Amino acid sequence: MSEDQKPRRREQILQALALMLEEDSGKRITTAALARQVGVSEAALYRHFPSKARMFEGLIDFIEESIFARITRILEDVPDATSRCGTILALLLGFAEKNPGLARVMGGDVLTGETARLRQRVNQLFERLEMQLKQILREAELREGLRPTIPASAAANLLAAQAEGRISQYVRSDFKRLPTEHWEDQWSLLSTHLLRATTQPA
């Protein structure tokens, strides 16, 4: 296999794994079943990924790169803190909804029984997201004269927990309960109470 075919085959393997996570919800995925799905031998799988854990790491890498590349664009294009937070959360929920197999990775259930390092990677992804929200809320005071109605760390945690909870519901319902369902109304309620004007000294 030529060098340029290798990345394509790795991509095929990860796409097949994501599809199996979506279609075989609740089942443990074996490398034998994955090899059949891709149409290669198990030995061929291991030439691209030394272990199943590395395959899951490949999916987590893809999730991180996709989400945080878009967050960078949001920070460039969206000026105010409330809209930034709302757009980031809508991005996360929309990404999970369009990629049910990856939503299972984000929800963590599919990583039960896999190495602790994988669960830690997903945990770090959400911690990074929460840190980004906290930074946006803290900057609102300097940029807009607004501050969170509760401490920035608590507000960021609330927003991140909303997204995590909706993704978990989606996975738990076998993808019937869409993460974007009711989101506009819920965000309207959350955003109304998120920031307040900084009181100026007399």
mmCIF file of C-alpha atoms in Angstrom:
data_model
loop_
_atom_site.group_PDB
_atom_site.id
_atom_site.type_symbol
_atom_site.label_atom_id
_atom_site.label_comp_id
_atom_site.label_asym_id
_atom_site.label_seq_id
_atom_site.Cartn_x
_atom_site.Cartn_y
_atom_site.Cartn_z
ATOM 1 C CA MET A 1 0.000 0.000 0.000
ATOM 2 C CA SER A 2 1.367 3.417 -0.971
ATOM 3 C CA GLU A 3 1.934 6.166 1.589
ATOM 4 C CA ASP A 4 -1.007 8.250 0.358
ATOM 5 C CA GLN A 5 -3.363 5.258 0.692
ATOM 6 C CA LYS A 6 -2.482 4.764 4.365
ATOM 7 C CA PRO A 7 -4.250 7.904 5.675
ATOM 8 C CA ARG A 8 -7.280 6.983 3.526
ATOM 9 C CA ARG A 9 -7.426 3.474 5.021
ATOM 10 C CA ARG A 10 -7.077 4.889 8.553
ATOM 11 C CA GLU A 11 -9.967 7.227 7.769
ATOM 12 C CA GLN A 12 -12.059 4.308 6.460
ATOM 13 C CA ILE A 13 -11.410 2.355 9.655
ATOM 14 C CA LEU A 14 -12.441 5.285 11.873
ATOM 15 C CA GLN A 15 -15.553 5.942 9.775
ATOM 16 C CA ALA A 16 -16.515 2.266 10.014
ATOM 17 C CA LEU A 17 -15.992 2.313 13.790
ATOM 18 C CA ALA A 18 -18.169 5.432 14.142
ATOM 19 C CA LEU A 19 -20.889 3.799 12.016
ATOM 20 C CA MET A 20 -20.820 0.629 14.130
ATOM 21 C CA LEU A 21 -21.092 2.695 17.317
ATOM 22 C CA GLU A 22 -24.222 4.263 15.824
ATOM 23 C CA GLU A 23 -25.817 1.072 14.475
ATOM 24 C CA ASP A 24 -24.824 -1.392 17.200
ATOM 25 C CA SER A 25 -25.780 0.799 20.145
ATOM 26 C CA GLY A 26 -25.182 -1.070 23.375
ATOM 27 C CA LYS A 27 -23.039 -3.824 21.841
ATOM 28 C CA ARG A 28 -19.339 -4.197 22.510
ATOM 29 C CA ILE A 29 -17.414 -3.722 19.281
ATOM 30 C CA THR A 30 -14.772 -6.318 18.475
ATOM 31 C CA THR A 31 -11.859 -5.867 16.116
ATOM 32 C CA ALA A 32 -13.085 -8.934 14.164
ATOM 33 C CA ALA A 33 -16.460 -7.261 13.509
ATOM 34 C CA LEU A 34 -14.750 -3.983 12.636
ATOM 35 C CA ALA A 35 -12.419 -5.755 10.180
ATOM 36 C CA ARG A 36 -15.459 -7.339 8.490
ATOM 37 C CA GLN A 37 -17.134 -3.912 8.251
ATOM 38 C CA VAL A 38 -14.049 -2.371 6.609
ATOM 39 C CA GLY A 39 -13.490 -5.429 4.399
ATOM 40 C CA VAL A 40 -9.958 -6.188 5.594
ATOM 41 C CA SER A 41 -8.287 -8.720 7.870
ATOM 42 C CA GLU A 42 -7.723 -8.061 11.573
ATOM 43 C CA ALA A 43 -3.993 -8.069 10.805
ATOM 44 C CA ALA A 44 -4.569 -5.233 8.326
ATOM 45 C CA LEU A 45 -6.423 -3.256 11.009
ATOM 46 C CA TYR A 46 -3.489 -3.599 13.356
ATOM 47 C CA ARG A 47 -1.102 -2.323 10.705
ATOM 48 C CA HIS A 48 -2.921 1.019 10.913
ATOM 49 C CA PHE A 49 -3.799 1.018 14.624
ATOM 50 C CA PRO A 50 -1.801 -1.059 17.132
ATOM 51 C CA SER A 51 -4.864 -1.472 19.378
ATOM 52 C CA LYS A 52 -8.592 -0.780 19.615
ATOM 53 C CA ALA A 53 -7.766 1.916 22.176
ATOM 54 C CA ARG A 54 -5.763 3.736 19.486
ATOM 55 C CA MET A 55 -8.802 3.590 17.194
ATOM 56 C CA PHE A 56 -10.923 5.250 19.860
ATOM 57 C CA GLU A 57 -8.146 7.807 20.364
ATOM 58 C CA GLY A 58 -8.353 8.533 16.639
ATOM 59 C CA LEU A 59 -12.085 9.287 17.023
ATOM 60 C CA ILE A 60 -11.447 11.518 20.054
ATOM 61 C CA ASP A 61 -8.748 13.377 18.081
ATOM 62 C CA PHE A 62 -11.255 13.952 15.280
ATOM 63 C CA ILE A 63 -13.918 15.231 17.713
ATOM 64 C CA GLU A 64 -11.448 17.626 19.373
ATOM 65 C CA GLU A 65 -10.066 18.951 16.097
ATOM 66 C CA SER A 66 -13.540 19.442 14.581
ATOM 67 C CA ILE A 67 -15.039 21.213 17.587
ATOM 68 C CA PHE A 68 -12.133 23.445 18.593
ATOM 69 C CA ALA A 69 -11.330 24.513 15.018
ATOM 70 C CA ARG A 70 -14.918 25.758 14.770
ATOM 71 C CA ILE A 71 -14.749 27.398 18.195
ATOM 72 C CA THR A 72 -11.713 29.383 16.986
ATOM 73 C CA ARG A 73 -13.818 30.656 14.072
ATOM 74 C CA ILE A 74 -16.707 31.510 16.415
ATOM 75 C CA LEU A 75 -14.374 33.612 18.575
ATOM 76 C CA GLU A 76 -13.236 35.461 15.444
ATOM 77 C CA ASP A 77 -16.706 35.999 13.982
ATOM 78 C CA VAL A 78 -19.056 36.456 16.963
ATOM 79 C CA PRO A 79 -18.480 39.643 18.978
ATOM 80 C CA ASP A 80 -20.498 39.394 22.213
ATOM 81 C CA ALA A 81 -20.122 36.915 25.092
ATOM 82 C CA THR A 82 -23.726 35.689 25.257
ATOM 83 C CA SER A 83 -23.823 34.911 21.520
ATOM 84 C CA ARG A 84 -20.389 33.274 21.703
ATOM 85 C CA CYS A 85 -21.493 30.920 24.488
ATOM 86 C CA GLY A 86 -24.779 30.133 22.734
ATOM 87 C CA THR A 87 -23.111 29.474 19.386
ATOM 88 C CA ILE A 88 -20.489 27.196 20.967
ATOM 89 C CA LEU A 89 -23.126 25.145 22.797
ATOM 90 C CA ALA A 90 -25.301 24.910 19.668
ATOM 91 C CA LEU A 91 -22.213 23.745 17.747
ATOM 92 C CA LEU A 92 -21.536 21.005 20.298
ATOM 93 C CA LEU A 93 -25.150 19.781 20.323
ATOM 94 C CA GLY A 94 -25.414 19.915 16.531
ATOM 95 C CA PHE A 95 -22.144 18.005 16.126
ATOM 96 C CA ALA A 96 -23.364 15.242 18.471
ATOM 97 C CA GLU A 97 -26.739 15.082 16.706
ATOM 98 C CA LYS A 98 -25.166 14.725 13.246
ATOM 99 C CA ASN A 99 -22.626 12.137 14.483
ATOM 100 C CA PRO A 100 -24.484 9.663 16.736
ATOM 101 C CA GLY A 101 -21.543 7.241 16.886
ATOM 102 C CA LEU A 102 -19.237 10.031 18.041
ATOM 103 C CA ALA A 103 -21.892 11.165 20.536
ATOM 104 C CA ARG A 104 -21.466 7.772 22.214
ATOM 105 C CA VAL A 105 -17.739 8.450 22.533
ATOM 106 C CA MET A 106 -18.471 11.929 23.950
ATOM 107 C CA GLY A 107 -21.023 10.430 26.357
ATOM 108 C CA GLY A 108 -18.373 7.971 27.552
ATOM 109 C CA ASP A 109 -20.630 4.897 27.758
ATOM 110 C CA VAL A 110 -18.859 3.135 24.905
ATOM 111 C CA LEU A 111 -15.509 3.550 26.689
ATOM 112 C CA THR A 112 -16.613 1.469 29.702
ATOM 113 C CA GLY A 113 -14.178 -1.424 29.949
ATOM 114 C CA GLU A 114 -11.630 0.343 27.734
ATOM 115 C CA THR A 115 -8.470 1.948 29.130
ATOM 116 C CA ALA A 116 -8.818 4.729 31.712
ATOM 117 C CA ARG A 117 -6.725 6.961 29.432
ATOM 118 C CA LEU A 118 -9.603 7.156 26.917
ATOM 119 C CA ARG A 119 -12.133 8.264 29.532
ATOM 120 C CA GLN A 120 -9.614 10.835 30.724
ATOM 121 C CA ARG A 121 -9.254 12.170 27.173
ATOM 122 C CA VAL A 122 -13.026 12.713 26.897
ATOM 123 C CA ASN A 123 -13.043 14.303 30.344
ATOM 124 C CA GLN A 124 -10.267 16.670 29.222
ATOM 125 C CA LEU A 125 -12.270 17.593 26.114
ATOM 126 C CA PHE A 126 -15.200 18.783 28.238
ATOM 127 C CA GLU A 127 -12.861 20.483 30.736
ATOM 128 C CA ARG A 128 -11.264 22.384 27.855
ATOM 129 C CA LEU A 129 -14.713 23.417 26.632
ATOM 130 C CA GLU A 130 -15.673 24.598 30.120
ATOM 131 C CA MET A 131 -12.430 26.602 30.392
ATOM 132 C CA GLN A 132 -13.206 28.276 27.071
ATOM 133 C CA LEU A 133 -16.690 29.264 28.279
ATOM 134 C CA LYS A 134 -15.230 30.587 31.531
ATOM 135 C CA GLN A 135 -12.718 32.713 29.625
ATOM 136 C CA ILE A 136 -15.496 34.177 27.448
ATOM 137 C CA LEU A 137 -17.566 35.059 30.524
ATOM 138 C CA ARG A 138 -14.585 36.640 32.287
ATOM 139 C CA GLU A 139 -13.691 38.708 29.232
ATOM 140 C CA ALA A 140 -17.276 40.031 29.020
ATOM 141 C CA GLU A 141 -16.543 42.469 31.847
ATOM 142 C CA LEU A 142 -13.608 44.041 29.995
ATOM 143 C CA ARG A 143 -15.160 43.921 26.533
ATOM 144 C CA GLU A 144 -18.814 44.728 27.281
ATOM 145 C CA GLY A 145 -19.103 45.915 30.881
ATOM 146 C CA LEU A 146 -21.029 42.725 31.773
ATOM 147 C CA ARG A 147 -20.312 40.117 34.406
ATOM 148 C CA PRO A 148 -21.858 36.699 35.126
ATOM 149 C CA THR A 149 -24.737 36.693 37.625
ATOM 150 C CA ILE A 150 -22.933 33.856 39.460
ATOM 151 C CA PRO A 151 -19.130 33.300 39.531
ATOM 152 C CA ALA A 152 -17.715 32.689 36.026
ATOM 153 C CA SER A 153 -16.483 29.194 36.958
ATOM 154 C CA ALA A 154 -19.961 28.201 38.230
ATOM 155 C CA ALA A 155 -21.693 29.698 35.173
ATOM 156 C CA ALA A 156 -19.316 27.937 32.759
ATOM 157 C CA ASN A 157 -19.862 24.645 34.581
ATOM 158 C CA LEU A 158 -23.654 25.079 34.317
ATOM 159 C CA LEU A 159 -23.434 25.675 30.554
ATOM 160 C CA ALA A 160 -21.077 22.737 29.955
ATOM 161 C CA ALA A 161 -23.272 20.463 32.103
ATOM 162 C CA GLN A 162 -26.307 21.424 29.995
ATOM 163 C CA ALA A 163 -24.536 20.293 26.839
ATOM 164 C CA GLU A 164 -23.192 17.111 28.438
ATOM 165 C CA GLY A 165 -26.612 16.247 29.827
ATOM 166 C CA ARG A 166 -28.352 16.679 26.481
ATOM 167 C CA ILE A 167 -25.729 14.516 24.731
ATOM 168 C CA SER A 168 -26.177 11.833 27.418
ATOM 169 C CA GLN A 169 -29.968 11.920 26.930
ATOM 170 C CA TYR A 170 -29.447 11.498 23.190
ATOM 171 C CA VAL A 171 -27.233 8.430 23.667
ATOM 172 C CA ARG A 172 -29.438 6.934 26.402
ATOM 173 C CA SER A 173 -32.557 7.245 24.200
ATOM 174 C CA ASP A 174 -30.821 5.377 21.344
ATOM 175 C CA PHE A 175 -30.651 8.670 19.432
ATOM 176 C CA LYS A 176 -34.396 9.383 19.584
ATOM 177 C CA ARG A 177 -34.177 12.366 21.964
ATOM 178 C CA LEU A 178 -32.359 14.934 19.841
ATOM 179 C CA PRO A 179 -29.898 17.163 21.712
ATOM 180 C CA THR A 180 -31.178 20.259 19.871
ATOM 181 C CA GLU A 181 -34.817 19.571 20.876
ATOM 182 C CA HIS A 182 -36.149 22.524 22.942
ATOM 183 C CA TRP A 183 -32.646 24.018 22.921
ATOM 184 C CA GLU A 184 -33.657 27.441 21.594
ATOM 185 C CA ASP A 185 -36.208 27.895 24.402
ATOM 186 C CA GLN A 186 -33.783 26.589 27.019
ATOM 187 C CA TRP A 187 -30.977 28.836 25.797
ATOM 188 C CA SER A 188 -33.351 31.803 25.844
ATOM 189 C CA LEU A 189 -33.995 31.120 29.548
ATOM 190 C CA LEU A 190 -30.326 30.511 30.400
ATOM 191 C CA SER A 191 -28.972 33.466 28.433
ATOM 192 C CA THR A 192 -31.453 35.935 29.969
ATOM 193 C CA HIS A 193 -29.894 35.352 33.393
ATOM 194 C CA LEU A 194 -26.302 34.692 32.323
ATOM 195 C CA LEU A 195 -24.803 38.221 32.447
ATOM 196 C CA ARG A 196 -25.679 41.525 34.056
ATOM 197 C CA ALA A 197 -24.331 45.035 33.730
ATOM 198 C CA THR A 198 -21.379 45.847 35.979
ATOM 199 C CA THR A 199 -22.521 48.307 38.619
ATOM 200 C CA GLN A 200 -20.493 51.488 38.394
ATOM 201 C CA PRO A 201 -19.387 53.203 41.615
ATOM 202 C CA ALA A 202 -21.168 56.517 42.312
#
